């Protein structure tokens, strides 16, 4: 692995963005090696493999990976490629198995990746095959609050350092309860969009009153949600923060209300408020009073391709992305509340979600515009809020002055350049952890 071509995407002084990064094959090939071959990637959730010998089939970039829990309860991320000729040794989405047998010639692997059995080991190979060096290729695995991450890079920092102060915000959704979370799904579908268009959109609140006007009107009319206007968005006390490539938007909520999630309606709101109040002592113990009561994480992305919670934008070529939509729920929440969130999540995001369809149309067009040689002469314009972000006394990371800003997007493309131009992890800067993590919540939950 070695960087040769110098990639320049964004001009930090003007916010001009080169469109070719959304469609050029050579750029995409470098992304697979230098970003998806290096970064910590979200690949699943512990609740998808709850028992010994459970497995869940997932991806790291374009590479098929088996997330397994071995007989001792340890997690593994194994490249789904037989070391003999390369067949996949798992052909289904999930299951429970102590071993995986390749159906080409029968090489059989344990669920910790070790090569266990080779037909004709004595007769065909004369006992000369070094089975110990031919296990399934294993990635490093670590977890944060039950979310499983993996990386191919032996020199990558710890997941804790990789998330850094972003975890201060992420905890307010993913690390609230002693009982942790459970993942449902995923719902999967393909779209003709570049994977970065979705990530970029996670901090784009500017589009909401325009793109989602009709969806928001439906919500106002049928769900009792307040109407949405540009004026509300511009006056919003919400903010953006950026840490190590991770884009976070959050609400500084001094009114101690439950965080808005899809599934809240005028009928279900009392249920959400009741749950918020009943769990507040536990959440305060875990996160400290300030984060428990005031900080509400909203849309966010985890570098490179984790979007809006446990959703994945899996690259499938420069002009195609496979969407994986999970729903994450507090495991010990009442069933009625879980049901409201599950239905609300599918109705708004997911393949048939009202908001998702508005968004996907935008991402298709942004991608499509990048394919024309003529269009590429004219860069994207990401200058909004230039010079209006910096450190904040209460909030970690680089914080924008306003909720409507393109600061996170500019910094995302800077992070992209840092990965694309690095020779190794030694060249990739990481902000030191400086936030004060009040409460008992830790990396492992
Ligand atoms: S390709 Fe798997 S056993 Fe030959
Ligand atoms: Fe949107």
mmCIF file with all atom_site columns, C-alpha atoms in Angstrom, residues 163-262:
data_model
loop_
_atom_site.group_PDB
_atom_site.id
_atom_site.type_symbol
_atom_site.label_atom_id
_atom_site.label_alt_id
_atom_site.label_comp_id
_atom_site.label_asym_id
_atom_site.label_entity_id
_atom_site.label_seq_id
_atom_site.pdbx_PDB_ins_code
_atom_site.Cartn_x
_atom_site.Cartn_y
_atom_site.Cartn_z
_atom_site.occupancy
_atom_site.B_iso_or_equiv
_atom_site.pdbx_formal_charge
_atom_site.auth_seq_id
_atom_site.auth_comp_id
_atom_site.auth_asym_id
_atom_site.auth_atom_id
_atom_site.pdbx_PDB_model_num
ATOM 1   C CA . UNK A 1 163 ? -13.657 8.077  17.620 1.00 0.00 ? 163 UNK A CA 1
ATOM 2   C CA . UNK A 1 164 ? -11.980 10.543 19.980 1.00 0.00 ? 164 UNK A CA 1
ATOM 3   C CA . UNK A 1 165 ? -14.214 13.296 21.308 1.00 0.00 ? 165 UNK A CA 1
ATOM 4   C CA . UNK A 1 166 ? -16.979 12.326 18.858 1.00 0.00 ? 166 UNK A CA 1
ATOM 5   C CA . UNK A 1 167 ? -17.876 9.706  21.464 1.00 0.00 ? 167 UNK A CA 1
ATOM 6   C CA . UNK A 1 168 ? -18.857 12.529 23.856 1.00 0.00 ? 168 UNK A CA 1
ATOM 7   C CA . UNK A 1 169 ? -21.784 13.218 21.498 1.00 0.00 ? 169 UNK A CA 1
ATOM 8   C CA . UNK A 1 170 ? -22.404 9.646  20.313 1.00 0.00 ? 170 UNK A CA 1
ATOM 9   C CA . UNK A 1 171 ? -22.879 8.506  23.931 1.00 0.00 ? 171 UNK A CA 1
ATOM 10  C CA . UNK A 1 172 ? -26.033 10.636 24.159 1.00 0.00 ? 172 UNK A CA 1
ATOM 11  C CA . UNK A 1 173 ? -27.782 8.211  21.785 1.00 0.00 ? 173 UNK A CA 1
ATOM 12  C CA . UNK A 1 174 ? -25.824 4.941  21.839 1.00 0.00 ? 174 UNK A CA 1
ATOM 13  C CA . UNK A 1 175 ? -24.674 4.716  25.454 1.00 0.00 ? 175 UNK A CA 1
ATOM 14  C CA . UNK A 1 176 ? -27.661 5.854  27.496 1.00 0.00 ? 176 UNK A CA 1
ATOM 15  C CA . UNK A 1 177 ? -28.868 2.663  29.133 1.00 0.00 ? 177 UNK A CA 1
ATOM 16  C CA . UNK A 1 178 ? -27.209 -0.027 31.242 1.00 0.00 ? 178 UNK A CA 1
ATOM 17  C CA . UNK A 1 179 ? -28.907 -2.694 29.109 1.00 0.00 ? 179 UNK A CA 1
ATOM 18  C CA . UNK A 1 180 ? -27.447 -1.355 25.847 1.00 0.00 ? 180 UNK A CA 1
ATOM 19  C CA . UNK A 1 181 ? -29.107 -1.389 22.435 1.00 0.00 ? 181 UNK A CA 1
ATOM 20  C CA . UNK A 1 182 ? -30.378 -3.954 19.957 1.00 0.00 ? 182 UNK A CA 1
ATOM 21  C CA . UNK A 1 183 ? -30.201 -3.761 16.185 1.00 0.00 ? 183 UNK A CA 1
ATOM 22  C CA . UNK A 1 184 ? -33.041 -4.736 13.839 1.00 0.00 ? 184 UNK A CA 1
ATOM 23  C CA . UNK A 1 185 ? -32.442 -5.266 10.147 1.00 0.00 ? 185 UNK A CA 1
ATOM 24  C CA . UNK A 1 186 ? -30.828 -4.447 7.876  1.00 0.00 ? 186 UNK A CA 1
ATOM 25  C CA . UNK A 1 187 ? -33.063 -3.395 5.028  1.00 0.00 ? 187 UNK A CA 1
ATOM 26  C CA . UNK A 1 188 ? -30.820 -3.326 1.922  1.00 0.00 ? 188 UNK A CA 1
ATOM 27  C CA . UNK A 1 189 ? -31.157 -1.648 -1.442 1.00 0.00 ? 189 UNK A CA 1
ATOM 28  C CA . UNK A 1 190 ? -29.044 -0.213 -4.252 1.00 0.00 ? 190 UNK A CA 1
ATOM 29  C CA . UNK A 1 191 ? -28.994 3.351  -5.568 1.00 0.00 ? 191 UNK A CA 1
ATOM 30  C CA . UNK A 1 192 ? -27.092 4.926  -8.491 1.00 0.00 ? 192 UNK A CA 1
ATOM 31  C CA . UNK A 1 193 ? -25.279 7.381  -6.219 1.00 0.00 ? 193 UNK A CA 1
ATOM 32  C CA . UNK A 1 194 ? -21.706 7.922  -5.061 1.00 0.00 ? 194 UNK A CA 1
ATOM 33  C CA . UNK A 1 195 ? -21.255 6.859  -1.410 1.00 0.00 ? 195 UNK A CA 1
ATOM 34  C CA . UNK A 1 196 ? -19.949 10.293 -0.344 1.00 0.00 ? 196 UNK A CA 1
ATOM 35  C CA . UNK A 1 197 ? -23.158 12.101 -1.323 1.00 0.00 ? 197 UNK A CA 1
ATOM 36  C CA . UNK A 1 198 ? -24.974 10.458 1.595  1.00 0.00 ? 198 UNK A CA 1
ATOM 37  C CA . UNK A 1 199 ? -22.202 11.193 4.070  1.00 0.00 ? 199 UNK A CA 1
ATOM 38  C CA . UNK A 1 200 ? -22.062 14.840 2.965  1.00 0.00 ? 200 UNK A CA 1
ATOM 39  C CA . UNK A 1 201 ? -25.828 15.080 3.501  1.00 0.00 ? 201 UNK A CA 1
ATOM 40  C CA . UNK A 1 202 ? -25.636 14.049 7.180  1.00 0.00 ? 202 UNK A CA 1
ATOM 41  C CA . UNK A 1 203 ? -24.721 17.606 8.188  1.00 0.00 ? 203 UNK A CA 1
ATOM 42  C CA . UNK A 1 204 ? -26.865 19.289 5.533  1.00 0.00 ? 204 UNK A CA 1
ATOM 43  C CA . UNK A 1 205 ? -29.770 20.896 7.340  1.00 0.00 ? 205 UNK A CA 1
ATOM 44  C CA . UNK A 1 206 ? -30.003 23.594 4.687  1.00 0.00 ? 206 UNK A CA 1
ATOM 45  C CA . UNK A 1 207 ? -31.910 21.262 2.346  1.00 0.00 ? 207 UNK A CA 1
ATOM 46  C CA . UNK A 1 208 ? -34.578 20.225 4.813  1.00 0.00 ? 208 UNK A CA 1
ATOM 47  C CA . UNK A 1 209 ? -37.215 22.968 4.375  1.00 0.00 ? 209 UNK A CA 1
ATOM 48  C CA . UNK A 1 210 ? -36.856 22.759 0.567  1.00 0.00 ? 210 UNK A CA 1
ATOM 49  C CA . UNK A 1 211 ? -36.309 19.079 -0.273 1.00 0.00 ? 211 UNK A CA 1
ATOM 50  C CA . UNK A 1 212 ? -38.600 17.758 2.414  1.00 0.00 ? 212 UNK A CA 1
ATOM 51  C CA . UNK A 1 213 ? -41.324 20.389 2.150  1.00 0.00 ? 213 UNK A CA 1
ATOM 52  C CA . UNK A 1 214 ? -44.074 17.968 1.138  1.00 0.00 ? 214 UNK A CA 1
ATOM 53  C CA . UNK A 1 215 ? -42.956 15.288 3.604  1.00 0.00 ? 215 UNK A CA 1
ATOM 54  C CA . UNK A 1 216 ? -42.799 17.859 6.399  1.00 0.00 ? 216 UNK A CA 1
ATOM 55  C CA . UNK A 1 217 ? -46.294 19.101 5.526  1.00 0.00 ? 217 UNK A CA 1
ATOM 56  C CA . UNK A 1 218 ? -47.604 15.544 5.788  1.00 0.00 ? 218 UNK A CA 1
ATOM 57  C CA . UNK A 1 219 ? -45.929 15.258 9.188  1.00 0.00 ? 219 UNK A CA 1
ATOM 58  C CA . UNK A 1 220 ? -47.448 18.544 10.339 1.00 0.00 ? 220 UNK A CA 1
ATOM 59  C CA . UNK A 1 221 ? -50.913 17.593 9.124  1.00 0.00 ? 221 UNK A CA 1
ATOM 60  C CA . UNK A 1 222 ? -51.067 13.994 10.304 1.00 0.00 ? 222 UNK A CA 1
ATOM 61  C CA . UNK A 1 223 ? -48.510 13.694 13.106 1.00 0.00 ? 223 UNK A CA 1
ATOM 62  C CA . UNK A 1 224 ? -48.895 17.093 14.743 1.00 0.00 ? 224 UNK A CA 1
ATOM 63  C CA . UNK A 1 225 ? -45.262 18.060 14.113 1.00 0.00 ? 225 UNK A CA 1
ATOM 64  C CA . UNK A 1 226 ? -44.575 21.835 14.070 1.00 0.00 ? 226 UNK A CA 1
ATOM 65  C CA . UNK A 1 227 ? -44.275 23.282 10.548 1.00 0.00 ? 227 UNK A CA 1
ATOM 66  C CA . UNK A 1 228 ? -40.748 23.690 9.197  1.00 0.00 ? 228 UNK A CA 1
ATOM 67  C CA . UNK A 1 229 ? -39.433 26.882 7.648  1.00 0.00 ? 229 UNK A CA 1
ATOM 68  C CA . UNK A 1 230 ? -36.086 28.297 6.586  1.00 0.00 ? 230 UNK A CA 1
ATOM 69  C CA . UNK A 1 231 ? -36.484 30.966 9.266  1.00 0.00 ? 231 UNK A CA 1
ATOM 70  C CA . UNK A 1 232 ? -36.746 28.255 11.954 1.00 0.00 ? 232 UNK A CA 1
ATOM 71  C CA . UNK A 1 233 ? -33.648 26.567 10.621 1.00 0.00 ? 233 UNK A CA 1
ATOM 72  C CA . UNK A 1 234 ? -31.628 29.802 10.505 1.00 0.00 ? 234 UNK A CA 1
ATOM 73  C CA . UNK A 1 235 ? -32.671 30.764 14.057 1.00 0.00 ? 235 UNK A CA 1
ATOM 74  C CA . UNK A 1 236 ? -32.108 27.258 15.446 1.00 0.00 ? 236 UNK A CA 1
ATOM 75  C CA . UNK A 1 237 ? -29.792 26.987 18.461 1.00 0.00 ? 237 UNK A CA 1
ATOM 76  C CA . UNK A 1 238 ? -28.625 23.613 17.130 1.00 0.00 ? 238 UNK A CA 1
ATOM 77  C CA . UNK A 1 239 ? -24.995 23.258 16.131 1.00 0.00 ? 239 UNK A CA 1
ATOM 78  C CA . UNK A 1 240 ? -22.508 21.230 14.122 1.00 0.00 ? 240 UNK A CA 1
ATOM 79  C CA . UNK A 1 241 ? -19.294 19.760 15.483 1.00 0.00 ? 241 UNK A CA 1
ATOM 80  C CA . UNK A 1 242 ? -16.481 17.947 13.706 1.00 0.00 ? 242 UNK A CA 1
ATOM 81  C CA . UNK A 1 243 ? -13.972 15.504 15.222 1.00 0.00 ? 243 UNK A CA 1
ATOM 82  C CA . UNK A 1 244 ? -11.466 13.255 13.362 1.00 0.00 ? 244 UNK A CA 1
ATOM 83  C CA . UNK A 1 245 ? -13.634 12.974 10.240 1.00 0.00 ? 245 UNK A CA 1
ATOM 84  C CA . UNK A 1 246 ? -16.869 12.416 12.149 1.00 0.00 ? 246 UNK A CA 1
ATOM 85  C CA . UNK A 1 247 ? -19.638 14.966 11.504 1.00 0.00 ? 247 UNK A CA 1
ATOM 86  C CA . UNK A 1 248 ? -22.077 15.622 14.329 1.00 0.00 ? 248 UNK A CA 1
ATOM 87  C CA . UNK A 1 249 ? -25.118 17.812 14.528 1.00 0.00 ? 249 UNK A CA 1
ATOM 88  C CA . UNK A 1 250 ? -26.715 18.316 17.922 1.00 0.00 ? 250 UNK A CA 1
ATOM 89  C CA . UNK A 1 251 ? -29.331 20.212 19.807 1.00 0.00 ? 251 UNK A CA 1
ATOM 90  C CA . UNK A 1 252 ? -28.394 22.198 22.895 1.00 0.00 ? 252 UNK A CA 1
ATOM 91  C CA . UNK A 1 253 ? -31.699 21.512 24.607 1.00 0.00 ? 253 UNK A CA 1
ATOM 92  C CA . UNK A 1 254 ? -32.198 23.314 27.885 1.00 0.00 ? 254 UNK A CA 1
ATOM 93  C CA . UNK A 1 255 ? -35.868 22.287 28.005 1.00 0.00 ? 255 UNK A CA 1
ATOM 94  C CA . UNK A 1 256 ? -35.124 18.641 28.900 1.00 0.00 ? 256 UNK A CA 1
ATOM 95  C CA . UNK A 1 257 ? -37.373 17.144 26.234 1.00 0.00 ? 257 UNK A CA 1
ATOM 96  C CA . UNK A 1 258 ? -36.889 13.753 24.608 1.00 0.00 ? 258 UNK A CA 1
ATOM 97  C CA . UNK A 1 259 ? -34.741 13.794 21.487 1.00 0.00 ? 259 UNK A CA 1
ATOM 98  C CA . UNK A 1 260 ? -36.837 13.952 18.340 1.00 0.00 ? 260 UNK A CA 1
ATOM 99  C CA . UNK A 1 261 ? -36.832 10.630 16.485 1.00 0.00 ? 261 UNK A CA 1
ATOM 100 C CA . UNK A 1 262 ? -39.038 9.294  13.715 1.00 0.00 ? 262 UNK A CA 1
#
